[in-house]
Structure formats: structure tokens, C-alpha cells
Amino acid sequence: MPVKTVTLNKESFCNDLEVWRAFKEGDTSAYAWLYQRYVDVLYRYAFKIARNPEATKDCVQDLFIELWKNKSRLGDPESVRNYLLKSIRGKVIRYMNRRQHVICNDVLIENYARNQVEPWQSEIIRNEEENHQKKYLQIAITELTSRQKEAVFLKFFSKLSYHEISSVMCISVNAVYNLISQAMENLKHKIDRGQVLAILLVCFTGYLIN
Amino acid sequence: MDYTNFLLKDFLMNEYFQHWVLEPDEESDAFWTAWLRNHPHQQTVIREARQIVMQLTCDKHAPAPQVYQSMWHVIEKAREEVDMESPHEDPKILKLHKNHSLRNGKRFTPPAVLMAAAIVAVFIAVSILMYVQTGPNSITYRTGNAETRMVVLPDHSTVVLGANTALRLSSDWGPGKSREVWLTGEAYFSVEHLKNHQKFIVHTSTIQVEVLGTKFNVNDYENNTRIVLHSGKIKLTGIKAENNFREIIMEPGEMIDIDENRRIVKSQKVDSAVHTSWKNNYLIFEQTPLRKIAQKLEDNYGLKVKIIISDTSILEREFTARYPAEDLSVLLKALSRSFGISVIQEGDQIIFKDGED
């Protein structure tokens, strides 16, 4: 296999765009680099929407395969990462719409996600105030709506700006503000409630609340 | 923006606050610590907001690394099928290869597909045939004169490359393996600590630097290596001491010079910011003798400095200043004024001469 070389633009800050262009030209190593770089964030984001590991895997795989098939027709996005996030989002939503039974089982899936959090009842009594908040917070996050989870993920995990999130989720910047705002309200509400619960738990030591 | 009456939620939503918690830098840190001092009544709220933001950056739904590997197998298989149906024209790629000068140009050789041997063993024989690689492929990042570039490595570590620098990655970055790079030139590393304690090793022309989540500077020009540790902890190996090799653990604020025989030439405490300022594209000199400045000009800009001064004691005189790296002429004028000599650039030479400009 001949060594493929690409001369890079001196102005480049992060070399994503050069790799993207090399991939479009059919460079398989650049393609592999893109996968390495983005599969994690794409998987995690897709999971927020699909809430199911099989569906998530299928969608991410499909996305990369389609990228390769259509590489010569692709443009140069301002941000490769945001372009990929937006693409996976559309893909997951179409995937789920095709499989109606997944949507109908919303409740089951939410429970599945919730059960991923470790049982906390007995530990809380022994832990400090901060750990109280952490556990409650993690649980509270799983109870957010799907769209709120998406927005929170993009904002705090991927560190996208409000503007970028509006582009990825195809909603207005105001809608993004509202989503995050609602999410923060819900979290605050659950934390406060959780703190009250913690006090009760401490008072009734040894009595586990289900 | 007036944060005085901000509630918890307002801080959580504010991008500048988020930036300070998630990606703090000197500027935002200075701002917020000062603001907190002047508004102590908000300290509790801000502490709570910080905790929440930190928690929100966690994401519990991480699959095992093997999941990504097995997904890649599926993708590669499909890609091979796509290519077989419509073979893409190789001449397009070869043309790119021919048009670009390989000597002075900045080269990018893409990484190989990362396949852990263990995974290959698990899959059936047909899969193995499809993933045979023909020889090592490695990725090399290069910079030219007066150029700094930030590079993100596959493990999300970042490296800022200085001028005339080459950084080569080993071809097998993957789960369970060491992360190794080879450096000539200068680079500032910000290394991600990985959960499996996977090592990160920088090979220089003299020694190896082994790290575990930290920020440090490596300067390796002309087979002399200088390491400055900003934060965290690193271990230097391969240092010569009498008849055997030894290791040294460095603490933040320490600077160590190694010569081409791998011996320690100097070890002292420094202000690491001075030695790593270049990554913000400034050259900072703090009581730096002219002789050293000449060396810096050579290293940073790839120019030859010619000194024709009758009074060589001038070379030991010190200079303290800060200049943007992009505009060399400004620095040269300042040197001329400060030292009372003529400092002129002619082509790829800088000449220090008697008399003023």
C-alpha cells in the first residue's frame, strides 16, 4: 500500500478538516482516523436518543458506511464534529420511527436506563452531603426527557455552544435555552427533594425506603 | 454581565461560567476568583453550581472498548464490499502525492487502522484476511518556521507543536497498548490520564519521558533536551549516571537539561509559564542573555544568526521582554535599541553588528 501524503494548511488549528478532505479523496487511513476520533462521542450521543445499545451500534455503523459510500459528494463542514453529531441524530430518529414498537415501549426503556444506576439506598446513609447530591443528580439526569438529555449532553459533555446545539438538533437557539433551562429546573427540584429524603433517611437509620 | 443576583440556575446556564468550570484558563480563572472575593455572598451558590456542572460532564453510558472495535470490523467489511463494487481511482491519490514537495512541505501521513491482535484472534479466518496490513504506517505531524500548531491525538491528549518540530506517533495506538511518540523540536503536552493507566511515552534524541496525566514541555533541538514540568508528575528514563542508567521523577516547576550524552547538565526550579509561553505564540525573555536569544531565534525561526561584534561581553547582557512570535521585525528592532547594536535580517540570516540601525 503506497504511503499517501497530504500537505496541510498552515493556518489549521486542529487538523480535522484536512483529514476529512483526505477521507473524501478515498484515503482509508484518514477514514480510520475519523472513526477513532468520533466514534465515542457519536455513540454516547446516539445512545441518549435511542436508549438502546443495539440500535445505537446499528446507527453509528450505518453512518460510517454511508459516509464512505457518499464521500465524493460530501462538502466541507465548518465543524466535522457538529456535522457528524447532526447526521447521527437524524439517523437515530429515522431508525426509531421505522421501528414503532420501540417508541411504544418508552416506559420499559426508561426503566431499563434507570436501572443502570447502582442501587443507592443503603450507601446514602453512610455518605457525606456531596455524595448525596451526586447520586441524586445521576438519577435525576436519567429522568430527564430524551431531548433534555440530548441538550445537556451536547452542552456539558461535548461542550458545544448554544448556537452549535441549535444547529445539531435543528431547533432554534431559544428552544435550546428552554431545554437546558427546564433540565436545570428538574435537576434542582429533584436534588432539593433528594436532600429532604436524605434527612429522613438519616433520621430513620436502618430503615430502607424502596 | 452582572452576576450579582444570579441564582443557581442562572450560573448553570451561563456559558462563561460553564467555560470556567469545564475548560478553565488563566483569564477566566482570574476573573472568577476575583469576582468571588468581591461577592462572598454568592460563594455557596457557585460552589453548588460547580458541583452540578462537574457531574453533568459525566456520562455513564460508555460501552467497553471492544464494542467500538467490533463495530469497526463491521464497517470495514462493508467498506471493502463497497470498494469492490465500484473501485475508486487510485490515480487521484497518486496525483496528490506528486504535486506536493516532500522536502519543505508539511507532511501528514495518516494512521493505520488500529486492530488489537486479540480481537483478530476471536474472529473467523475470513476476517483476518481482510485486515492484514502491509508494513507499518505511522502518522507524523510537522511544522515549519515560526509556526505553532495544536494537534489532538487519538486519546484526546493535546500537543502544541513549536517551530520546526516533528512528532511521530507509533502505529499501534489502541486499548491496552502504550501511547508512544517520537519528538524532534519542541512540544507542549497535555496528556489525558486513561482509566487503564496506559502509559504515555515521549522519545527524544536523548531520553524517554514517561507520563500519567499531566502538562509539560519538551524541548529537543540539536540533541540537547530540556524538560519543563507544568503540572502533574513525569518520569525521565535513560539518563546516564556513571556506569548505569537511572530514572528521575520530576515535580511541577522543575526544569532539567540533558546533553547529547544523556547526562544531566542542569536542574533547577523555574516559572514554567516563562518556558511554555511560546505556545500562546509569544516569546518571553526574562533576564535572558543575548547569546541565548540568538539561539532562540535560530531554533524558532530556522534562521542563522551571524555575530560580528567587537565587544563580545554584550552577548552576556540580559534582556527582559515579551513579543508576539509572528512579527520578528519588532523583536529585532527592540534588540537593536536595547543592546546598542545593529540587528538586521537578510534572507535566512540575522546579523548582529557594531553600530546601531
Coordinates of C-alpha atoms in Angstrom, one line a residue, chain B:
Chain B
M1 CA -22.9 40.8 32.6
D2 CA -23.8 41.3 36.2
Y3 CA -23.7 38.1 38.1
T4 CA -24.5 39.6 41.5
N5 CA -28.1 38.5 41.6
F6 CA -27.6 35.3 39.7
L7 CA -29.5 32.3 41.0
L8 CA -28.1 28.7 40.8
K9 CA -29.9 28.1 37.5
D10 CA -28.5 31.3 36.0
F11 CA -24.9 30.2 36.7
L12 CA -25.7 26.8 35.3
M13 CA -26.9 28.3 32.1
N14 CA -24.2 30.9 31.6
E15 CA -21.6 29.9 29.0
Y16 CA -18.7 31.9 30.6
F17 CA -19.4 30.1 33.9
Q18 CA -19.5 26.8 32.2
H19 CA -16.3 27.6 30.4
W20 CA -14.6 28.3 33.7
V21 CA -15.7 25.0 35.2
L22 CA -15.1 22.8 32.2
E23 CA -12.2 24.4 30.4
P24 CA -10.6 26.9 32.7
D25 CA -7.8 29.1 31.5
E26 CA -5.8 31.9 33.2
E27 CA -8.1 34.6 32.2
S28 CA -11.4 33.0 33.3
D29 CA -9.8 31.7 36.5
A30 CA -8.5 35.1 37.4
F31 CA -11.9 36.7 36.7
W32 CA -14.0 34.3 38.7
T33 CA -11.7 34.1 41.7
A34 CA -11.6 37.9 41.9
W35 CA -15.3 38.1 41.4
L36 CA -15.9 35.6 44.2
R37 CA -13.7 37.6 46.5
N38 CA -15.8 40.6 45.9
H39 CA -19.1 38.8 46.2
P40 CA -18.7 36.4 49.1
H41 CA -22.5 36.0 49.4
Q42 CA -22.5 34.0 46.2
Q43 CA -19.9 31.5 47.3
T44 CA -22.3 28.8 48.3
V45 CA -24.4 29.1 45.2
I46 CA -21.3 29.0 43.0
R47 CA -19.9 26.0 44.8
E48 CA -23.1 24.1 44.2
A49 CA -23.2 25.2 40.6
R50 CA -19.7 24.0 40.1
Q51 CA -20.5 20.6 41.5
I52 CA -23.5 20.2 39.3
V53 CA -21.7 21.2 36.2
M54 CA -18.9 18.7 37.0
Q55 CA -21.5 16.0 37.5
L56 CA -23.1 16.8 34.2
T57 CA -19.9 16.2 32.3
C58 CA -20.0 12.6 33.3
D59 CA -21.7 10.2 31.0
K60 CA -22.4 6.7 32.3
H61 CA -23.2 5.1 29.0
A62 CA -19.8 4.1 27.9
P63 CA -19.5 0.7 26.1
A64 CA -16.4 -1.5 26.5
P65 CA -13.7 -0.6 24.0
Q66 CA -14.3 -4.0 22.3
V67 CA -17.6 -2.7 21.2
Y68 CA -16.0 0.1 19.1
Q69 CA -13.5 -2.4 17.7
S70 CA -16.2 -4.9 16.7
M71 CA -18.2 -2.1 15.1
W72 CA -15.2 -1.1 13.1
H73 CA -14.9 -4.6 11.8
V74 CA -18.5 -4.4 10.5
I75 CA -17.8 -1.0 8.9
E76 CA -14.5 -2.1 7.3
K77 CA -16.2 -5.2 5.9
A78 CA -18.9 -3.1 4.3
R79 CA -16.4 -0.6 3.0
E80 CA -14.5 -3.4 1.3
E81 CA -17.7 -4.5 -0.4
V82 CA -18.5 -1.0 -1.5
D83 CA -15.0 -0.6 -3.0
M84 CA -15.2 -3.9 -4.8
E85 CA -18.5 -2.9 -6.5
S86 CA -17.1 0.4 -7.6
P87 CA -13.3 0.5 -7.5
H88 CA -12.2 4.1 -6.8
E89 CA -9.5 5.6 -9.0
D90 CA -6.1 5.4 -7.4
P91 CA -4.6 7.9 -9.8
K92 CA -6.4 10.6 -7.9
I93 CA -4.5 9.8 -4.8
L94 CA -1.1 9.5 -6.6
K95 CA -1.6 12.9 -8.1
L96 CA -1.9 14.4 -4.7
H97 CA 1.3 12.6 -3.8
K98 CA 3.2 14.0 -6.8
N99 CA 2.1 17.6 -6.6
H100 CA 3.5 18.3 -3.2
S101 CA 7.1 18.8 -2.4
L102 CA 8.2 16.4 0.3
R103 CA 11.1 18.4 1.5
N104 CA 9.9 21.6 2.9
G105 CA 6.2 20.9 2.9
K106 CA 4.2 19.9 6.0
R107 CA 3.5 16.3 5.8
F108 CA 0.7 14.3 7.2
T109 CA 0.9 10.5 7.0
P110 CA -2.4 9.1 8.2
P111 CA -2.5 6.4 10.9
A112 CA -3.0 2.7 10.3
V113 CA -6.3 1.1 11.2
L114 CA -5.9 0.1 14.8
M115 CA -6.6 -3.6 15.2
A116 CA -5.7 -5.2 18.5
A117 CA -4.2 -8.7 17.9
A118 CA -6.5 -10.2 20.5
I119 CA -9.7 -9.1 18.6
V120 CA -8.4 -10.6 15.4
A121 CA -7.9 -14.0 17.1
V122 CA -11.5 -14.0 18.2
F123 CA -12.9 -13.5 14.7
I124 CA -13.1 -16.1 12.0
A125 CA -10.3 -16.7 9.4
V126 CA -12.1 -14.7 6.7
S127 CA -12.0 -11.5 8.8
I128 CA -8.3 -11.9 9.4
L129 CA -7.5 -12.0 5.7
M130 CA -9.3 -8.6 5.2
Y131 CA -7.2 -6.8 7.8
V132 CA -3.7 -7.8 7.0
Q133 CA -1.6 -4.6 6.9
T134 CA 1.3 -4.2 4.6
G135 CA 4.1 -2.7 6.7
P136 CA 4.0 -0.1 9.4
N137 CA 2.1 3.1 8.8
S138 CA 2.7 5.9 11.2
I139 CA 1.5 9.4 11.5
T140 CA 3.9 12.3 11.6
Y141 CA 3.0 15.9 12.3
R142 CA 5.4 18.6 11.1
T143 CA 5.7 22.4 11.5
G144 CA 7.8 24.9 9.7
N145 CA 9.4 28.2 10.8
A146 CA 7.7 30.4 13.3
E147 CA 4.8 28.1 13.3
T148 CA 2.9 26.6 16.2
R149 CA 0.2 24.0 15.7
M150 CA -2.1 22.2 18.0
V151 CA -2.6 18.6 17.4
V152 CA -5.2 16.3 19.0
L153 CA -4.1 12.7 19.5
P154 CA -6.5 9.7 19.2
D155 CA -6.7 9.5 23.0
H156 CA -7.7 13.2 23.2
S157 CA -4.4 14.4 24.6
T158 CA -3.4 17.6 23.0
V159 CA 0.1 18.6 21.9
V160 CA 1.1 22.1 20.8
L161 CA 4.0 21.8 18.4
G162 CA 6.6 24.5 18.2
A163 CA 8.5 25.7 15.2
N164 CA 10.5 23.2 13.1
T165 CA 9.1 20.3 15.0
A166 CA 8.2 16.7 14.1
L167 CA 6.1 14.5 16.2
R168 CA 5.7 10.9 15.1
L169 CA 3.1 8.5 16.6
S170 CA 3.6 4.8 16.9
S171 CA 1.3 2.9 14.5
D172 CA -0.4 0.9 17.2
W173 CA -2.3 3.3 19.4
G174 CA -5.1 1.2 20.9
P175 CA -6.6 -0.1 24.1
G176 CA -4.1 -1.8 26.3
K177 CA -1.1 -0.5 24.5
S178 CA 1.5 2.1 25.3
R179 CA 1.0 5.5 23.8
E180 CA 4.3 6.4 22.3
V181 CA 5.6 9.4 20.3
W182 CA 8.9 10.5 18.9
L183 CA 9.8 14.1 19.1
T184 CA 12.4 16.4 17.5
G185 CA 11.9 20.1 18.1
E186 CA 9.6 21.5 20.8
A187 CA 6.2 20.5 22.1
Y188 CA 3.9 21.2 25.0
F189 CA 2.0 18.1 26.0
S190 CA -1.4 17.9 27.8
V191 CA -1.8 14.2 28.4
E192 CA -5.1 12.5 29.2
H193 CA -4.9 10.1 32.1
L194 CA -6.5 6.9 30.9
K195 CA -8.5 4.7 33.2
N196 CA -6.4 1.6 32.4
H197 CA -3.2 3.5 33.4
Q198 CA -2.0 3.2 29.9
K199 CA 1.5 4.8 29.7
F200 CA 2.3 7.8 27.6
I201 CA 5.9 7.9 26.5
V202 CA 7.8 10.7 24.6
H203 CA 11.0 9.6 22.9
T204 CA 13.6 12.3 22.4
S205 CA 17.0 12.0 20.9
T206 CA 18.4 11.5 24.4
I207 CA 15.9 10.1 26.9
Q208 CA 12.4 8.9 27.3
V209 CA 9.7 10.9 29.2
E210 CA 7.0 8.8 30.8
V211 CA 3.8 10.4 31.9
L212 CA 0.5 9.8 33.6
G213 CA -1.9 12.7 33.0
T214 CA -0.1 16.0 33.1
K215 CA 1.2 19.1 31.4
F216 CA 4.8 19.5 30.4
N217 CA 7.2 21.0 27.8
V218 CA 9.8 19.1 25.9
N219 CA 12.5 21.0 24.0
D220 CA 14.7 18.8 21.9
Y221 CA 16.8 20.7 19.5
E222 CA 20.3 19.7 18.3
N223 CA 20.3 16.6 20.5
N224 CA 20.0 18.6 23.7
T225 CA 16.8 18.1 25.7
R226 CA 15.2 20.4 28.1
I227 CA 12.1 19.4 30.0
V228 CA 9.9 21.7 32.0
L229 CA 7.1 20.3 34.1
H230 CA 4.0 22.5 34.5
S231 CA 1.7 20.3 36.4
G232 CA 1.4 16.6 37.3
K233 CA 4.3 14.2 37.5
I234 CA 6.6 12.7 34.9
K235 CA 9.4 10.2 35.0
L236 CA 12.5 10.5 32.9
T237 CA 14.3 7.3 31.9
G238 CA 17.5 6.6 30.1
I239 CA 19.6 9.2 31.9
K240 CA 23.3 8.3 32.2
A241 CA 24.9 8.3 35.6
E242 CA 28.4 6.9 35.8
N243 CA 28.2 3.3 34.6
N244 CA 24.4 2.7 34.6
F245 CA 21.1 4.3 33.6
R246 CA 18.9 6.0 36.1
E247 CA 15.4 7.5 36.3
I248 CA 14.3 10.8 37.7
I249 CA 10.8 11.8 38.8
M250 CA 10.1 15.5 38.2
E251 CA 7.9 17.8 40.2
P252 CA 6.0 20.8 38.9
G253 CA 8.1 23.8 38.4
E254 CA 11.2 21.8 37.7
M255 CA 13.4 22.2 34.7
I256 CA 16.0 19.7 33.6
D257 CA 18.6 19.9 30.8
I258 CA 20.1 16.8 29.2
D259 CA 23.0 16.8 26.9
E260 CA 23.6 14.5 23.9
N261 CA 25.4 12.0 26.1
R262 CA 22.3 11.7 28.2
R263 CA 23.8 13.4 31.2
I264 CA 22.1 15.9 33.3
V265 CA 23.6 19.3 32.6
K266 CA 21.3 21.5 34.7
S267 CA 18.4 21.0 37.1
Q268 CA 16.6 24.0 38.7
K269 CA 13.3 25.4 39.7
V270 CA 11.7 27.8 37.2
D271 CA 8.5 29.6 36.5
S272 CA 7.1 27.2 34.0
A273 CA 4.9 29.8 32.3
V274 CA 8.1 31.6 31.0
H275 CA 9.3 28.4 29.4
T276 CA 6.0 27.5 27.8
S277 CA 4.8 30.9 26.7
W278 CA 5.6 30.2 23.1
K279 CA 2.5 28.0 22.9
N280 CA 0.5 31.2 23.2
N281 CA 2.6 32.5 20.3
Y282 CA 4.7 34.8 22.5
L283 CA 8.4 34.8 23.0
I284 CA 9.1 35.7 26.7
F285 CA 12.5 36.7 27.8
E286 CA 13.3 37.0 31.4
Q287 CA 16.9 38.2 32.1
T288 CA 17.9 36.2 29.1
P289 CA 21.4 36.8 27.8
L290 CA 21.7 37.9 24.2
R291 CA 23.6 34.8 23.4
K292 CA 20.6 32.7 24.4
I293 CA 18.3 35.0 22.5
A294 CA 20.3 34.3 19.4
Q295 CA 19.9 30.6 19.9
K296 CA 16.2 31.0 20.3
L297 CA 16.0 32.9 17.0
E298 CA 17.7 30.1 15.3
D299 CA 15.5 27.4 16.9
N300 CA 12.2 29.2 16.5
Y301 CA 12.6 30.8 13.0
G302 CA 15.1 28.4 11.4
L303 CA 17.5 31.3 10.7
K304 CA 21.2 31.5 11.0
V305 CA 22.5 34.2 13.4
K306 CA 25.8 35.8 12.4
I307 CA 27.6 37.7 15.1
I308 CA 30.1 40.3 14.1
I309 CA 30.5 42.4 17.3
S310 CA 33.9 43.6 18.6
D311 CA 32.7 43.6 22.3
T312 CA 31.6 40.0 22.9
S313 CA 30.7 40.8 26.5
I314 CA 27.4 42.3 25.1
L315 CA 26.3 38.7 24.5
E316 CA 26.1 38.1 28.2
R317 CA 24.0 41.2 28.8
E318 CA 20.4 40.3 29.8
F319 CA 17.1 41.2 28.2
T320 CA 13.6 41.1 29.7
A321 CA 10.6 41.4 27.4
R322 CA 7.7 39.7 25.7
Y323 CA 7.0 39.7 22.0
P324 CA 4.5 38.1 19.6
A325 CA 6.2 35.4 17.8
E326 CA 4.6 36.3 14.5
D327 CA 6.4 39.6 14.0
L328 CA 10.1 39.0 14.1
S329 CA 11.0 42.5 12.9
V330 CA 9.5 44.1 16.1
L331 CA 11.7 41.9 18.2
L332 CA 14.8 42.7 16.2
K333 CA 14.2 46.4 16.4
A334 CA 13.9 46.1 20.2
L335 CA 17.1 44.1 20.5
S336 CA 18.9 46.7 18.4
R337 CA 17.7 49.5 20.7
S338 CA 18.4 47.7 23.9
F339 CA 21.8 46.4 23.1
G340 CA 23.0 49.3 21.0
I341 CA 24.0 47.1 18.1
S342 CA 22.7 46.6 14.6
V343 CA 20.3 43.7 14.2
I344 CA 19.3 43.1 10.6
Q345 CA 17.6 40.2 8.8
E346 CA 19.0 39.4 5.4
G347 CA 17.2 36.4 3.8
D348 CA 17.6 33.5 6.1
Q349 CA 20.3 35.2 8.2
I350 CA 20.2 37.6 11.1
I351 CA 23.3 39.7 11.5
F352 CA 24.4 41.3 14.8
K353 CA 26.9 44.1 14.0
D354 CA 28.5 47.0 15.7
G355 CA 26.8 50.3 15.4
E356 CA 23.0 51.0 15.6
D357 CA 20.3 50.5 13.0

